[in-house]
Amino acid sequence: MPSHTLIHLPSLAAALLIGLAPPAAAQSPPNGSFVATLGRDTVAFESYAWSGDTLSGSSLTAYPTARVRSYRAVLGVDGGIRHLHLEVGPAGAAPSTIADYVYGRDSVRVEVRRDTTTRRFAVATDGDHPLPFFEDLFAFWEMAARRFAAGSADSATIQTVAGRRLLPVTFRRGGASTVELSADEWGSGRIELRPDGGARSFDMTGTTTKYAVERVPSVDLAAHETAWAARPQPGSLSPRDTASAEIGSATVAVDYGRPSMRGRQVFGGIVPFGQVWRTGANAATQLITDHDLEIGGQPVPAGTYTLWTIPGRDGWTLIVNRQHGQWGTEYHPDQDLVRVPLTVTRSDRPVERFTITVAGGEAGEGSIALAWERTRATVEVRVKEEP
């Protein structure tokens, strides 16, 4: 029978009881370097090394501005983190933020220093030693996956410190050398391990980052930092935008994030068919109307909503949901107001950046159109005028 347990990068005794490998695994942890890409664009580098019970490393990320993070994590005899020191700053400059995570018996005490201000808070852990949740510091995910894969459990839930709270991440065996991981609000990924326990690759395309990560022999972080600091800063990966129009007496607006293709297959690729999609990126896409509408023939009273879609090979569905203001992974079907079909057409020219258009007119009729890759999906919008 498959086994599952709740673990927190635990004490040695607990590790032995539940089938997680003890800290003194058969092989010493590997050192390494990673390169992360988003489609055709390189978005991050990381290099790290182990020295006894200390993991040290640095990463360089591109978005929204080039940023360097250096870290040093000291582990205890039970394999849990005891102290994490983190320095963050713009590429080519001194660190602007310094953070320390100190693990106590029942909490992680965090101190964050930025310029002349200091913030302190604690995250209750009930005696556990959770991982830090840094989705693009891959050495920590490798450490957790290596420990999990060396044990005997089929799945395990590991707690992580995400800001001021704990976020559980589930690890599962996906094959002889594959570890799958998933978390609410983040999505799911897959880590391919080498025989020595080091990560060969990370497929994070199912998470909010959408990264693909490969292990490389080495990375010249200093050279990349100099180059990235000198170039124009790219800004957000998926900038926020608003599309709006007057449809009859109504003002209709859609607020959404705009991801780019970056050489990737979009529909049926990074946006799977048959699954609810946030219809954009990052925070949920919002619809705001100051008059009652009919969308696809269904009534939508004045107010604020979120828009979701289900792309399909044979048709698309638009969902208008009552909940609003949430992150784009927080879809609750019990809050659906209406579901309507979209009219889908193919375009000869690909659309690089996801685009929503609201078109209106004096007659009280208009439309909302979604365009990305070579797909255009449209729904009719009509204002319900006062009798």
CSV table of C-alpha atoms in Angstrom, one decimal:
chain,number,residue,atom,x,y,z
A,1,MET,CA,0.0,0.0,0.0
A,2,PRO,CA,1.4,3.5,-0.9
A,3,SER,CA,2.7,5.3,2.2
A,4,HIS,CA,2.4,8.9,3.0
A,5,THR,CA,3.6,10.9,6.0
A,6,LEU,CA,3.8,14.4,7.2
A,7,ILE,CA,7.4,15.5,7.6
A,8,HIS,CA,9.2,18.7,8.3
A,9,LEU,CA,12.8,17.9,7.3
A,10,PRO,CA,12.7,16.2,10.6
A,11,SER,CA,14.8,15.0,13.4
A,12,LEU,CA,17.0,11.9,12.9
A,13,ALA,CA,14.7,9.6,14.9
A,14,ALA,CA,11.6,10.7,13.1
A,15,ALA,CA,13.4,10.3,9.7
A,16,LEU,CA,14.2,6.7,10.5
A,17,LEU,CA,10.7,5.9,11.7
A,18,ILE,CA,9.0,7.3,8.5
A,19,GLY,CA,11.4,6.1,5.9
A,20,LEU,CA,13.1,9.4,5.1
A,21,ALA,CA,16.9,9.1,4.7
A,22,PRO,CA,18.9,10.2,7.8
A,23,PRO,CA,21.2,13.2,7.3
A,24,ALA,CA,24.3,10.9,7.0
A,25,ALA,CA,23.2,9.5,3.7
A,26,ALA,CA,25.5,7.2,1.8
A,27,GLN,CA,27.0,9.9,-0.4
A,28,SER,CA,28.0,13.5,0.5
A,29,PRO,CA,25.7,16.2,-1.0
A,30,PRO,CA,26.9,17.3,-4.4
A,31,ASN,CA,28.0,20.8,-5.3
A,32,GLY,CA,26.5,22.3,-8.4
A,33,SER,CA,25.2,25.1,-10.7
A,34,PHE,CA,21.8,25.6,-12.4
A,35,VAL,CA,20.5,27.6,-15.3
A,36,ALA,CA,16.8,28.5,-15.4
A,37,THR,CA,15.0,29.4,-18.7
A,38,LEU,CA,11.5,30.7,-19.5
A,39,GLY,CA,11.0,29.6,-23.1
A,40,ARG,CA,13.9,31.0,-25.1
A,41,ASP,CA,14.9,33.4,-22.3
A,42,THR,CA,17.5,32.8,-19.6
A,43,VAL,CA,16.0,34.1,-16.4
A,44,ALA,CA,18.3,32.8,-13.5
A,45,PHE,CA,21.6,31.3,-12.6
A,46,GLU,CA,22.6,29.6,-9.3
A,47,SER,CA,25.8,28.1,-7.9
A,48,TYR,CA,26.2,26.4,-4.5
A,49,ALA,CA,28.6,24.3,-2.5
A,50,TRP,CA,28.5,22.2,0.7
A,51,SER,CA,31.1,22.4,3.4
A,52,GLY,CA,30.3,20.0,6.2
A,53,ASP,CA,26.9,21.0,7.5
A,54,THR,CA,26.8,24.3,5.7
A,55,LEU,CA,25.2,25.1,2.4
A,56,SER,CA,26.4,28.3,0.7
A,57,GLY,CA,25.4,29.7,-2.6
A,58,SER,CA,24.4,32.6,-4.8
A,59,SER,CA,21.8,33.2,-7.4
A,60,LEU,CA,21.2,35.8,-10.1
A,61,THR,CA,17.7,36.5,-11.4
A,62,ALA,CA,16.6,38.7,-14.3
A,63,TYR,CA,13.1,39.8,-13.5
A,64,PRO,CA,11.8,42.4,-12.8
A,65,THR,CA,15.3,43.8,-12.4
A,66,ALA,CA,18.6,41.9,-12.2
A,67,ARG,CA,19.1,40.8,-8.6
A,68,VAL,CA,21.7,38.8,-6.6
A,69,ARG,CA,20.9,36.6,-3.6
A,70,SER,CA,23.6,35.1,-1.5
A,71,TYR,CA,22.7,32.5,1.2
A,72,ARG,CA,24.3,30.4,3.9
A,73,ALA,CA,22.3,27.7,5.7
A,74,VAL,CA,23.8,25.9,8.7
A,75,LEU,CA,22.2,22.5,9.4
A,76,GLY,CA,22.0,20.7,12.8
A,77,VAL,CA,23.0,17.1,13.5
A,78,ASP,CA,19.4,16.0,12.7
A,79,GLY,CA,19.6,17.5,9.2
A,80,GLY,CA,17.3,20.4,9.9
A,81,ILE,CA,18.2,24.0,9.2
A,82,ARG,CA,19.3,25.9,12.3
A,83,HIS,CA,20.3,29.2,10.8
A,84,LEU,CA,19.8,30.8,7.4
A,85,HIS,CA,21.5,34.0,6.4
A,86,LEU,CA,20.4,35.8,3.2
A,87,GLU,CA,21.7,38.9,1.5
A,88,VAL,CA,19.8,40.4,-1.5
A,89,GLY,CA,20.6,43.3,-3.7
A,90,PRO,CA,20.6,44.7,-7.2
A,91,ALA,CA,23.2,43.3,-9.6
A,92,GLY,CA,26.4,45.2,-9.5
A,93,ALA,CA,25.7,46.8,-6.1
A,94,ALA,CA,25.9,46.1,-2.4
A,95,PRO,CA,23.1,44.1,-0.8
A,96,SER,CA,20.1,46.2,0.1
A,97,THR,CA,18.4,43.6,2.3
A,98,ILE,CA,19.8,41.2,4.8
A,99,ALA,CA,17.7,38.6,6.5
A,100,ASP,CA,18.4,36.0,9.2
A,101,TYR,CA,16.2,33.0,10.0
A,102,VAL,CA,16.9,31.5,13.4
A,103,TYR,CA,15.3,28.2,14.1
A,104,GLY,CA,14.2,27.7,17.7
A,105,ARG,CA,12.3,24.9,19.5
A,106,ASP,CA,8.8,26.0,18.4
A,107,SER,CA,9.3,28.8,15.9
A,108,VAL,CA,11.5,30.4,13.2
A,109,ARG,CA,12.5,33.9,14.2
A,110,VAL,CA,13.1,36.2,11.2
A,111,GLU,CA,14.9,39.5,11.2
A,112,VAL,CA,14.9,41.5,8.0
A,113,ARG,CA,17.1,44.6,7.7
A,114,ARG,CA,16.6,47.1,4.8
A,115,ASP,CA,18.4,50.5,4.8
A,116,THR,CA,17.6,52.0,8.2
A,117,THR,CA,14.6,49.8,9.0
A,118,THR,CA,14.4,46.4,10.8
A,119,ARG,CA,11.4,44.1,10.8
A,120,ARG,CA,11.2,41.1,13.2
A,121,PHE,CA,8.6,38.4,13.3
A,122,ALA,CA,8.2,34.7,14.2
A,123,VAL,CA,6.6,31.8,12.4
A,124,ALA,CA,5.3,29.1,14.7
A,125,THR,CA,6.6,25.6,13.7
A,126,ASP,CA,5.6,23.3,16.7
A,127,GLY,CA,9.1,22.1,17.0
A,128,ASP,CA,9.6,21.4,13.2
A,129,HIS,CA,12.4,22.6,11.0
A,130,PRO,CA,10.8,23.7,7.8
A,131,LEU,CA,12.5,24.6,4.6
A,132,PRO,CA,12.6,28.2,3.4
A,133,PHE,CA,10.2,28.6,0.5
A,134,PHE,CA,12.2,30.3,-2.2
A,135,GLU,CA,10.8,28.9,-5.4
A,136,ASP,CA,13.9,29.8,-7.5
A,137,LEU,CA,16.7,28.9,-5.1
A,138,PHE,CA,17.0,25.4,-6.4
A,139,ALA,CA,19.7,24.0,-4.1
A,140,PHE,CA,17.1,23.9,-1.2
A,141,TRP,CA,14.6,21.9,-3.4
A,142,GLU,CA,17.5,19.6,-4.4
A,143,MET,CA,18.3,19.1,-0.7
A,144,ALA,CA,14.7,18.2,0.2
A,145,ALA,CA,14.3,15.9,-2.9
A,146,ARG,CA,17.5,14.1,-2.2
A,147,ARG,CA,16.5,13.4,1.4
A,148,PHE,CA,13.0,12.3,0.3
A,149,ALA,CA,14.2,10.0,-2.6
A,150,ALA,CA,16.7,8.3,-0.3
A,151,GLY,CA,13.9,7.2,2.1
A,152,SER,CA,11.1,4.7,1.6
A,153,ALA,CA,7.9,6.7,1.8
A,154,ASP,CA,5.9,7.0,-1.4
A,155,SER,CA,4.9,10.6,-0.5
A,156,ALA,CA,5.5,13.1,2.2
A,157,THR,CA,4.4,16.6,3.1
A,158,ILE,CA,7.2,19.0,4.0
A,159,GLN,CA,6.4,22.3,5.7
A,160,THR,CA,8.1,25.4,4.3
A,161,VAL,CA,8.4,29.0,5.6
A,162,ALA,CA,6.7,31.3,3.1
A,163,GLY,CA,6.8,34.8,4.4
A,164,ARG,CA,5.0,34.9,7.7
A,165,ARG,CA,3.3,31.5,7.4
A,166,LEU,CA,3.9,27.8,6.8
A,167,LEU,CA,3.1,26.4,3.3
A,168,PRO,CA,3.0,22.6,3.0
A,169,VAL,CA,4.7,21.1,-0.1
A,170,THR,CA,3.9,17.5,-1.0
A,171,PHE,CA,6.6,15.3,-2.4
A,172,ARG,CA,5.8,12.1,-4.4
A,173,ARG,CA,7.8,9.4,-6.1
A,174,GLY,CA,7.3,9.7,-9.9
A,175,GLY,CA,9.7,7.0,-10.9
A,176,ALA,CA,13.1,5.6,-10.0
A,177,SER,CA,14.8,8.9,-10.4
A,178,THR,CA,11.9,11.4,-10.3
A,179,VAL,CA,10.4,13.4,-7.5
A,180,GLU,CA,7.2,15.3,-8.0
A,181,LEU,CA,6.2,18.2,-5.8
A,182,SER,CA,3.1,20.4,-5.5
A,183,ALA,CA,1.7,23.1,-3.3
A,184,ASP,CA,-1.5,25.1,-3.2
A,185,GLU,CA,-1.1,28.6,-4.7
A,186,TRP,CA,2.1,27.4,-6.5
A,187,GLY,CA,1.3,24.5,-8.7
A,188,SER,CA,3.3,21.4,-9.4
A,189,GLY,CA,6.8,20.5,-10.6
A,190,ARG,CA,9.1,17.6,-11.2
A,191,ILE,CA,12.8,17.0,-10.2
A,192,GLU,CA,14.9,14.5,-12.1
A,193,LEU,CA,17.7,13.2,-9.9
A,194,ARG,CA,21.2,11.8,-10.8
A,195,PRO,CA,22.5,8.6,-9.1
A,196,ASP,CA,24.4,10.8,-6.6
A,197,GLY,CA,21.2,12.4,-5.5
A,198,GLY,CA,21.9,15.7,-7.2
A,199,ALA,CA,19.2,17.3,-9.3
A,200,ARG,CA,19.7,16.8,-13.1
A,201,SER,CA,16.8,19.0,-14.0
A,202,PHE,CA,13.7,20.8,-12.7
A,203,ASP,CA,10.5,21.0,-14.7
A,204,MET,CA,8.7,23.9,-13.0
A,205,THR,CA,6.4,24.6,-16.0
A,206,GLY,CA,3.4,23.6,-13.9
A,207,THR,CA,4.2,26.1,-11.2
A,208,THR,CA,3.6,29.9,-11.2
A,209,THR,CA,7.2,30.4,-12.3
A,210,LYS,CA,7.0,28.2,-15.4
A,211,TYR,CA,10.7,27.7,-15.4
A,212,ALA,CA,12.7,24.9,-16.9
A,213,VAL,CA,16.0,24.3,-15.0
A,214,GLU,CA,19.1,22.4,-16.0
A,215,ARG,CA,22.2,21.4,-14.1
A,216,VAL,CA,25.4,22.7,-15.7
A,217,PRO,CA,29.1,22.1,-15.0
A,218,SER,CA,29.7,25.7,-13.8
A,219,VAL,CA,28.4,29.2,-14.0
A,220,ASP,CA,30.4,32.4,-14.1
A,221,LEU,CA,28.0,34.4,-11.9
A,222,ALA,CA,30.3,37.5,-11.7
A,223,ALA,CA,30.4,37.8,-15.5
A,224,HIS,CA,26.6,37.4,-15.9
A,225,GLU,CA,26.0,39.8,-13.0
A,226,THR,CA,28.1,42.5,-14.8
A,227,ALA,CA,26.3,41.9,-18.1
A,228,TRP,CA,22.8,42.0,-16.6
A,229,ALA,CA,23.6,45.0,-14.5
A,230,ALA,CA,24.6,47.0,-17.6
A,231,ARG,CA,21.6,46.1,-19.8
A,232,PRO,CA,18.2,47.8,-19.7
A,233,GLN,CA,16.1,46.2,-16.9
A,234,PRO,CA,13.3,44.1,-18.4
A,235,GLY,CA,10.6,44.8,-15.8
A,236,SER,CA,7.9,42.3,-15.0
A,237,LEU,CA,7.7,39.0,-16.8
A,238,SER,CA,3.9,39.5,-17.1
A,239,PRO,CA,3.1,43.2,-16.8
A,240,ARG,CA,-0.3,44.2,-15.6
A,241,ASP,CA,-2.6,45.9,-18.0
A,242,THR,CA,-6.2,47.1,-18.3
A,243,ALA,CA,-8.5,46.8,-21.3
A,244,SER,CA,-11.7,48.9,-21.2
A,245,ALA,CA,-14.4,50.3,-23.3
A,246,GLU,CA,-17.8,52.1,-23.2
A,247,ILE,CA,-20.5,49.6,-24.2
A,248,GLY,CA,-23.7,51.6,-24.4
A,249,SER,CA,-24.1,53.3,-21.0
A,250,ALA,CA,-21.7,50.9,-19.3
A,251,THR,CA,-18.0,51.1,-18.6
A,252,VAL,CA,-16.5,47.6,-18.9
A,253,ALA,CA,-12.9,47.0,-17.8
A,254,VAL,CA,-10.7,43.9,-17.6
A,255,ASP,CA,-7.5,44.0,-15.4
A,256,TYR,CA,-5.1,41.2,-16.2
A,257,GLY,CA,-1.5,40.0,-16.4
A,258,ARG,CA,0.2,39.6,-19.8
A,259,PRO,CA,2.5,36.7,-20.2
A,260,SER,CA,4.6,36.2,-23.3
A,261,MET,CA,5.1,33.1,-25.6
A,262,ARG,CA,8.9,33.2,-25.4
A,263,GLY,CA,9.1,30.5,-28.0
A,264,ARG,CA,6.9,28.1,-26.0
A,265,GLN,CA,3.8,26.2,-27.1
A,266,VAL,CA,1.0,27.9,-25.2
A,267,PHE,CA,-2.3,26.1,-25.6
A,268,GLY,CA,-1.9,22.4,-25.1
A,269,GLY,CA,1.6,23.3,-23.6
A,270,ILE,CA,2.1,25.7,-20.7
A,271,VAL,CA,-1.7,26.2,-20.7
A,272,PRO,CA,-3.1,22.6,-20.7
A,273,PHE,CA,-6.3,21.8,-22.5
A,274,GLY,CA,-9.3,20.9,-20.3
A,275,GLN,CA,-8.1,22.7,-17.2
A,276,VAL,CA,-9.2,26.0,-15.6
A,277,TRP,CA,-6.8,28.8,-16.6
A,278,ARG,CA,-6.4,32.1,-14.8
A,279,THR,CA,-6.6,33.8,-18.2
A,280,GLY,CA,-3.5,35.8,-17.8
A,281,ALA,CA,-0.7,35.7,-15.2
A,282,ASN,CA,-0.1,36.3,-11.5
A,283,ALA,CA,-3.2,37.8,-9.8
A,284,ALA,CA,-6.6,36.6,-11.0
A,285,THR,CA,-8.0,38.5,-14.0
A,286,GLN,CA,-10.7,40.9,-12.9
A,287,LEU,CA,-13.8,42.1,-14.7
A,288,ILE,CA,-15.4,45.4,-13.6
A,289,THR,CA,-18.7,46.7,-14.9
A,290,ASP,CA,-20.8,49.6,-13.6
A,291,HIS,CA,-24.0,48.4,-15.3
A,292,ASP,CA,-25.8,45.0,-15.6
A,293,LEU,CA,-24.5,43.0,-18.6
A,294,GLU,CA,-25.3,39.9,-20.6
A,295,ILE,CA,-22.2,38.0,-21.4
A,296,GLY,CA,-22.7,35.2,-23.9
A,297,GLY,CA,-26.4,35.7,-23.3
A,298,GLN,CA,-26.1,35.1,-19.5
A,299,PRO,CA,-26.9,37.9,-16.9
A,300,VAL,CA,-24.0,39.4,-15.1
A,301,PRO,CA,-25.1,42.2,-12.6
A,302,ALA,CA,-22.9,45.3,-12.1
A,303,GLY,CA,-19.9,44.6,-9.9
A,304,THR,CA,-16.4,43.1,-9.8
A,305,TYR,CA,-15.7,39.5,-10.8
A,306,THR,CA,-12.8,37.3,-11.9
A,307,LEU,CA,-12.6,35.8,-15.4
A,308,TRP,CA,-11.4,32.2,-15.9
A,309,THR,CA,-11.3,30.0,-19.0
A,310,ILE,CA,-11.1,26.4,-19.9
A,311,PRO,CA,-9.2,26.1,-23.2
A,312,GLY,CA,-10.0,23.0,-25.2
A,313,ARG,CA,-9.1,21.4,-28.6
A,314,ASP,CA,-12.8,21.5,-29.5
A,315,GLY,CA,-14.0,24.6,-27.8
A,316,TRP,CA,-13.4,27.1,-25.0
A,317,THR,CA,-15.5,28.0,-21.9
A,318,LEU,CA,-15.5,31.4,-20.2
A,319,ILE,CA,-16.2,31.5,-16.5
A,320,VAL,CA,-17.4,34.6,-14.6
A,321,ASN,CA,-16.7,34.0,-10.9
A,322,ARG,CA,-18.0,36.1,-8.0
A,323,GLN,CA,-14.8,36.0,-6.0
A,324,HIS,CA,-12.3,38.7,-6.8
A,325,GLY,CA,-9.0,40.2,-5.5
A,326,GLN,CA,-7.3,36.8,-5.1
A,327,TRP,CA,-4.2,35.3,-6.6
A,328,GLY,CA,-4.6,33.4,-9.9
A,329,THR,CA,-4.3,30.0,-8.4
A,330,GLU,CA,-7.3,30.5,-6.1
A,331,TYR,CA,-10.2,29.4,-8.2
A,332,HIS,CA,-13.3,28.2,-6.4
A,333,PRO,CA,-16.0,26.7,-8.6
A,334,ASP,CA,-18.7,27.2,-6.0
A,335,GLN,CA,-18.4,30.9,-6.6
A,336,ASP,CA,-19.1,30.6,-10.4
A,337,LEU,CA,-21.8,33.0,-11.6
A,338,VAL,CA,-22.0,31.9,-15.2
A,339,ARG,CA,-20.2,29.7,-17.7
A,340,VAL,CA,-20.5,30.5,-21.4
A,341,PRO,CA,-18.9,29.2,-24.6
A,342,LEU,CA,-16.4,31.3,-26.5
A,343,THR,CA,-16.1,31.6,-30.2
A,344,VAL,CA,-12.6,30.5,-31.2
A,345,THR,CA,-10.8,31.3,-34.4
A,346,ARG,CA,-7.2,30.8,-35.6
A,347,SER,CA,-4.9,33.7,-36.6
A,348,ASP,CA,-2.3,33.6,-39.4
A,349,ARG,CA,0.0,35.8,-37.3
A,350,PRO,CA,1.0,34.7,-33.8
A,351,VAL,CA,0.4,37.1,-30.8
A,352,GLU,CA,3.5,37.1,-28.7
A,353,ARG,CA,2.1,38.7,-25.5
A,354,PHE,CA,-1.4,37.7,-24.2
A,355,THR,CA,-3.9,40.4,-25.1
A,356,ILE,CA,-7.4,41.1,-23.9
A,357,THR,CA,-9.6,43.5,-25.9
A,358,VAL,CA,-12.9,45.0,-24.8
A,359,ALA,CA,-14.7,46.5,-27.8
A,360,GLY,CA,-17.8,48.6,-27.5
A,361,GLY,CA,-20.3,50.7,-29.3
A,362,GLU,CA,-23.2,53.1,-28.9
A,363,ALA,CA,-25.9,50.4,-29.5
A,364,GLY,CA,-25.1,48.7,-26.2
A,365,GLU,CA,-23.4,45.7,-27.8
A,366,GLY,CA,-19.7,44.8,-27.7
A,367,SER,CA,-17.3,42.0,-27.1
A,368,ILE,CA,-14.4,40.7,-25.0
A,369,ALA,CA,-11.7,39.0,-27.0
A,370,LEU,CA,-8.6,37.0,-25.8
A,371,ALA,CA,-5.7,36.6,-28.1
A,372,TRP,CA,-2.4,34.7,-27.7
A,373,GLU,CA,-0.3,32.5,-29.9
A,374,ARG,CA,-2.5,31.9,-32.9
A,375,THR,CA,-5.8,31.6,-31.0
A,376,ARG,CA,-8.5,34.2,-30.6
A,377,ALA,CA,-11.5,33.6,-28.3
A,378,THR,CA,-14.4,36.0,-28.3
A,379,VAL,CA,-17.7,36.4,-26.4
A,380,GLU,CA,-20.5,38.9,-27.0
A,381,VAL,CA,-21.3,41.5,-24.4
A,382,ARG,CA,-24.6,43.3,-24.2
A,383,VAL,CA,-25.7,46.0,-21.7
A,384,LYS,CA,-29.0,45.4,-20.0
A,385,GLU,CA,-30.6,48.8,-20.3
A,386,GLU,CA,-33.1,50.2,-17.7
A,387,PRO,CA,-36.7,49.6,-18.9
